[in-house]
XYZ file of C-alpha atoms in Angstrom:
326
model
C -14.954 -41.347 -11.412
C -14.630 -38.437 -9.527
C -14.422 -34.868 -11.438
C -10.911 -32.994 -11.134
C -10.814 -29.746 -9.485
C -11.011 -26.668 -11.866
C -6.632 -25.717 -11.538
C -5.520 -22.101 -12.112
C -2.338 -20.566 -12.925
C -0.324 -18.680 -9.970
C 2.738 -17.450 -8.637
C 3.339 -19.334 -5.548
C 5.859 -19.438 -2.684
C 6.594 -21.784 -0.123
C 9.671 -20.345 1.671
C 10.569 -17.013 2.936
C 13.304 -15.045 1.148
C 14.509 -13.398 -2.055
C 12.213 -12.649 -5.253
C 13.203 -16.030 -7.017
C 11.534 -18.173 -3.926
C 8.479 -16.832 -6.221
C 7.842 -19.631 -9.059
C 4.538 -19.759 -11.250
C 2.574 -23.315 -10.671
C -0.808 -24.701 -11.403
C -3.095 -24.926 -8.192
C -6.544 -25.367 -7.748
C -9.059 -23.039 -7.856
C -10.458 -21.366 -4.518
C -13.817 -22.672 -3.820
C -16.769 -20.082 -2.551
C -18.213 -19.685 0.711
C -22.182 -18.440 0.669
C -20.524 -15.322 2.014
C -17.621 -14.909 -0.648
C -17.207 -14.022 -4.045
C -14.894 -15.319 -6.623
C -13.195 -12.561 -8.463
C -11.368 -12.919 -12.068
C -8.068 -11.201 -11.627
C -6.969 -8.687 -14.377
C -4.378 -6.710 -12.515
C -2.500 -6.540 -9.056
C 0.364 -4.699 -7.756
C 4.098 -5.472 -6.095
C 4.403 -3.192 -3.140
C 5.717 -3.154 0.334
C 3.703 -5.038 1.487
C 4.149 -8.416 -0.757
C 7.979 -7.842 -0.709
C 7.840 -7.846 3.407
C 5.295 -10.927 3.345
C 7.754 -12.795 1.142
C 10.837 -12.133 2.362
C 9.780 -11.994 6.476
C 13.091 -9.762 6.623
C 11.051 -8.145 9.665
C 10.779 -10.995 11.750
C 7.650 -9.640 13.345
C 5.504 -10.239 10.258
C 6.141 -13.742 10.896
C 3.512 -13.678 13.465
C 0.959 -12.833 11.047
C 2.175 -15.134 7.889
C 3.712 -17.953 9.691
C 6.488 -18.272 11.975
C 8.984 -21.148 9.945
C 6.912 -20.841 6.518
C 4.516 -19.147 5.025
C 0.685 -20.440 5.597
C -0.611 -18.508 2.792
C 1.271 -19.784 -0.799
C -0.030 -16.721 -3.223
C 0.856 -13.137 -2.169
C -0.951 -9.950 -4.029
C -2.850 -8.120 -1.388
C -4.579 -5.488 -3.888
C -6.644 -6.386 -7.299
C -8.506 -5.399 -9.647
C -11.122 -7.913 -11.267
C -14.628 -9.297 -12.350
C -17.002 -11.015 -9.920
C -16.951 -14.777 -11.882
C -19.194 -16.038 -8.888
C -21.078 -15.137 -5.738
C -22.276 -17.474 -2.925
C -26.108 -18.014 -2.302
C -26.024 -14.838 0.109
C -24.017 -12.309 -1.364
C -26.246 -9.791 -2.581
C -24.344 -6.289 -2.702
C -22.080 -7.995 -6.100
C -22.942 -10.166 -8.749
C -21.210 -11.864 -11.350
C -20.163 -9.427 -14.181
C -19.372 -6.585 -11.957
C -15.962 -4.825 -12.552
C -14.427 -4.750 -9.156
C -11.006 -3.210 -7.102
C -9.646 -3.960 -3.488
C -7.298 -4.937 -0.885
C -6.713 -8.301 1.165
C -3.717 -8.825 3.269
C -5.261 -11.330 5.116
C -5.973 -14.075 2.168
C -4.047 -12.215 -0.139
C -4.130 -14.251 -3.456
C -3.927 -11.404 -6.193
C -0.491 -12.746 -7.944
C -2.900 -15.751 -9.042
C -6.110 -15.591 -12.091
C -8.938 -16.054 -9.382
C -9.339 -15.244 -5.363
C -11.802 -15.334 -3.380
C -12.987 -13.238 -0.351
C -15.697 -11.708 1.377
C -18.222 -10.061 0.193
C -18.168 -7.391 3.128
C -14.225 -7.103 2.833
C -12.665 -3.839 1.533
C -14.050 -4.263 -2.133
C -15.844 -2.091 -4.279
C -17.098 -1.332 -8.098
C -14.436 0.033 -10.383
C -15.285 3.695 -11.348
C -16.415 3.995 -14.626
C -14.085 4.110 -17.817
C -11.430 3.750 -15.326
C -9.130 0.632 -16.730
C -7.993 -2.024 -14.796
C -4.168 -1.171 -14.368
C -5.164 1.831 -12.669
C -8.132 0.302 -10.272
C -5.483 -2.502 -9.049
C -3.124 0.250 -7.741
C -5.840 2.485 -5.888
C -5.509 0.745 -2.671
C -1.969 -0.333 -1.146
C -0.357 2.859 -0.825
C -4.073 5.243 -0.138
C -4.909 2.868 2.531
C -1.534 3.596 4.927
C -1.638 7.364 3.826
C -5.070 7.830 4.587
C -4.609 5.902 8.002
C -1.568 8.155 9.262
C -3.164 11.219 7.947
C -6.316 10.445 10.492
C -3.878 9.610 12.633
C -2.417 12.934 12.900
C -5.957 14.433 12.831
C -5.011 16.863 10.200
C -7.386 19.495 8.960
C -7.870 22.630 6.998
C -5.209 24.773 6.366
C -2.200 22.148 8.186
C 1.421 22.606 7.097
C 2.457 19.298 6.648
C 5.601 17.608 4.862
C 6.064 14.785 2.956
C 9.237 13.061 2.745
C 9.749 10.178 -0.198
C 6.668 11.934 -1.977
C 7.026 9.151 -4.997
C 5.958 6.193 -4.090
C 3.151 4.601 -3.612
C 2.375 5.885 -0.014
C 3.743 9.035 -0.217
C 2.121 9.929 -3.839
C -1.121 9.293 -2.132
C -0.356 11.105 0.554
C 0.131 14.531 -0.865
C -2.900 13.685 -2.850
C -5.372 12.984 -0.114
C -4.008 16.112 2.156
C -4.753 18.220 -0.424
C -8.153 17.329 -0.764
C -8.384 17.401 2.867
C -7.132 20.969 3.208
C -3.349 21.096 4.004
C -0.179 22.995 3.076
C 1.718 20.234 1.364
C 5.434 20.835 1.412
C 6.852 17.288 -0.435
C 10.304 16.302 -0.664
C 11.221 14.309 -4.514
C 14.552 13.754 -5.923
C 15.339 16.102 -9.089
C 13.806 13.909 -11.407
C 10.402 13.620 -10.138
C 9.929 17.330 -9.006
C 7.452 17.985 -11.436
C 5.665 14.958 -10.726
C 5.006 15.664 -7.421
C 4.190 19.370 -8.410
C 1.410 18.099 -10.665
C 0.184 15.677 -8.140
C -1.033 19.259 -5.837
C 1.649 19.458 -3.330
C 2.509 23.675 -2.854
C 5.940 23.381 -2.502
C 8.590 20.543 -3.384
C 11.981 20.551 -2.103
C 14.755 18.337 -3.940
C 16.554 16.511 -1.181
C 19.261 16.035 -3.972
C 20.051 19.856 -4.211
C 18.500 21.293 -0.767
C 18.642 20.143 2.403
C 15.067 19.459 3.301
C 16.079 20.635 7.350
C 16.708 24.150 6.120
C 13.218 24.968 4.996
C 11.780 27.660 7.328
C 8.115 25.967 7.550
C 7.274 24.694 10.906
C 4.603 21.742 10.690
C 1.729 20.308 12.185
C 2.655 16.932 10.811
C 5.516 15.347 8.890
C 5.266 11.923 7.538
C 7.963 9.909 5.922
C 6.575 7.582 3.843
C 9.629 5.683 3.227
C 11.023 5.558 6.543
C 14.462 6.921 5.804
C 14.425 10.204 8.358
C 14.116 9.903 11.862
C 12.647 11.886 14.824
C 15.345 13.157 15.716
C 16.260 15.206 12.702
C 12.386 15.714 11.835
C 11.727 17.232 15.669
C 13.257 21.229 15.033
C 10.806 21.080 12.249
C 7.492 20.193 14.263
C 5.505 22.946 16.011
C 4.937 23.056 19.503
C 2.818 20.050 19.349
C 3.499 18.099 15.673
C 3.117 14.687 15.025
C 6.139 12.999 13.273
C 4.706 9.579 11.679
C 7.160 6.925 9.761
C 6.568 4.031 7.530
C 9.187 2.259 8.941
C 10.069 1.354 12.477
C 13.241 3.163 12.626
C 16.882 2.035 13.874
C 16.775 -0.053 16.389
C 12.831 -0.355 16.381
C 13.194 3.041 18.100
C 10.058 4.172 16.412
C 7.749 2.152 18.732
C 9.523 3.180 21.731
C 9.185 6.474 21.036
C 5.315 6.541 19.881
C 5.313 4.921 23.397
C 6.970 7.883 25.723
C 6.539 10.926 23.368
C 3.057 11.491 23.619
C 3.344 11.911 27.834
C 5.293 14.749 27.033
C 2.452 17.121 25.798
C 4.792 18.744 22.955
C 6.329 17.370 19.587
C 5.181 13.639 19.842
C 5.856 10.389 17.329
C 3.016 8.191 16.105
C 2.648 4.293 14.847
C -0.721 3.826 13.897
C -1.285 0.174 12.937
C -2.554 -0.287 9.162
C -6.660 -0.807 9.114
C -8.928 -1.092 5.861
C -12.568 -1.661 5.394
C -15.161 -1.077 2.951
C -15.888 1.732 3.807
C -12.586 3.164 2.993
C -12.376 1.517 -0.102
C -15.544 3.384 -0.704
C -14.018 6.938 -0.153
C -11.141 5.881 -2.226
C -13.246 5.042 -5.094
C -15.307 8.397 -4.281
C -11.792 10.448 -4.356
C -10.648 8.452 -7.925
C -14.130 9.068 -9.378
C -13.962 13.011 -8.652
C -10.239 13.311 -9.730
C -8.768 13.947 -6.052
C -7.276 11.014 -6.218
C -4.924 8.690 -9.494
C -2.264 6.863 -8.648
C 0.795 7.022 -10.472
C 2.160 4.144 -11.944
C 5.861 3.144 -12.561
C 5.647 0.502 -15.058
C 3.396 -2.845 -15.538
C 4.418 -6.264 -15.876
C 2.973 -9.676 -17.025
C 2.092 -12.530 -14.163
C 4.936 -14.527 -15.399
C 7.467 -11.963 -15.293
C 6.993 -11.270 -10.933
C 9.764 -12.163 -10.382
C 11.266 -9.399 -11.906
C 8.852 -6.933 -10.924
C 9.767 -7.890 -7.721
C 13.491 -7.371 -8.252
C 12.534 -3.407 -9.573
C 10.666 -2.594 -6.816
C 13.339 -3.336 -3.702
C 15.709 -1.319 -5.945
C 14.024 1.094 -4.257
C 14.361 3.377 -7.166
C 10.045 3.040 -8.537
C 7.999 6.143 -8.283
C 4.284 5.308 -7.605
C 3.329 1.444 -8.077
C 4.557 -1.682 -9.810
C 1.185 -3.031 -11.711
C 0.977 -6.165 -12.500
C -1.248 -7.636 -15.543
C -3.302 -11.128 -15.527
């Protein structure tokens, strides 16, 4: 008789669309390579990222998941964990060791085990730090810290951040100020002092002011939530700022104009694809472990209830990240 396969609990879907195409199942549990590890899950996140995946309302990302259906079942594309197994030549982690990182090519976090490699963007969880707060170090540092090199910004930059609450743009005035800037952010009224606590010099309610009038010319302005465009962000750039969105603008204009701008020599837009590696999950653990760096966390749900924490987060109304216990 031949032994069932070990089964684990996960949220699965099988169909593009709204949160409820999410449903929690029993599948089987993912199998080691020599090169992989096998990682308990004890927290992930909801973010962008999973809610585009699942509900392919950019058609584009259909290219990378699966044109009619999706060809990976269990979304979750940051964790945090314990290594429950190693293959025979993986020798940088061993079982035991408490552990935090991004996938968005496996994915697999909204389940109790993944696997992936052991030279992916993983590394040790800084110590005394708790789980909830590893799992949410990634998703949003990842795309701030990309744009940010992007833009080449260094010591003593003016630089605004528009939609300085979530998860991106939190991280964002976090990591320019360790890297030197003049961080003007823009929060709605409630989360003003939030974003004053998180470092940024100056914060400008977009629900009182009108973020256009500030006199502050900058070297780069990034809008992390993709709700401004180029053409209202230009007047603010100096001679030769970089204006960098999230989103790809009406009409896709976004790529167009990352496209044409830059010929001009002057104010020019920017789409830097998304990139990880370990090696940037090792400065992000360096910047949590000195204090540079915490991400701030909206509220935490159970596996079971996804579905929900799905629902919260395209509300667009969550400040930080959506954490997810296992």
């Amino acid at each position: 008789m031949t032994a069932q396969q070990p089964r684990m609990k996960a949220m699965v879907y099988t169909r593009y669309g709204p949160p409820e195409v999410v449903q929690l199942q029993e599948v089987n549990l993912p199998t080691v390579k020599t090169n992989e590890v096998r990682i308990k899950i004890r927290a992930t996140t909801v973010n962008r990222t999973d809610c585009g995946f699942r509900s392919a309302n950019y058609f584009i990302s259909r290219f990378f998941s699966g044109l009619l259906k999706p060809k990976i079942n269990i979304l979750g594309c940051e964790f945090a964990g314990e290594i429950e197994s190693v293959g025979r030549d993986v020798s940088n982690f061993k079982p035991g060791d408490r552990v935090f990182g991004y996938d968005d090519t496996r994915f697999g976090g909204h389940g109790e085990y993944k696997v992936m490699a052991a030279s992916g963007a993983l590394a040790t969880i800084p110590e005394g730090m708790e789980y909830t707060v590893a799992a949410a170090l990634t998703e949003g540092s990842h795309y701030a810290l990309g744009n940010i090199r992007a833009a080449r910004i260094k010591q003593g930059d003016t630089v605004m951040v528009y939609g300085a609450t979530g998860a991106i743009g939190s991280a964002a005035v976090q990591l320019l100020k360790h890297f030197g800037a003049y961080v003007v952010a823009v929060s709605n009224t409630k989360n003003v002092g939030l974003v004053a606590s998180l470092g940024a010099d100056e914060v400008i309610d977009y629900q009182t002011q009108n973020f256009t009038e500030t006199t502050h010319r900058f070297n780069f302005i990034f809008d992390a939530v993709g709700k401004r465009s180029f053409r209202q962000c230009k007047p603010l750039l100096k001679s030769k700022g970089i204006y960098i969105s999230t989103e790809l603008g009406k009409n896709s204009e976004n790529i167009g104009l990352a496209l044409f701008t830059p010929m001009s020599g002057g104010r020019k837009v920017l789409f830097p694809l998304p990139t990880i590696s370990r090696d940037d999950v090792l400065l992000i653990r360096e910047l949590a472990s000195l204090g540079s760096f915490t991400p701030v966390i909206d509220r935490t749900y159970p596996l079971e209830q996804l579905i929900e924490a799905y629902r919260y987060a395209e509300t667009g109304q969550k400040t930080g990240n959506i954490v997810i216990t296992v």
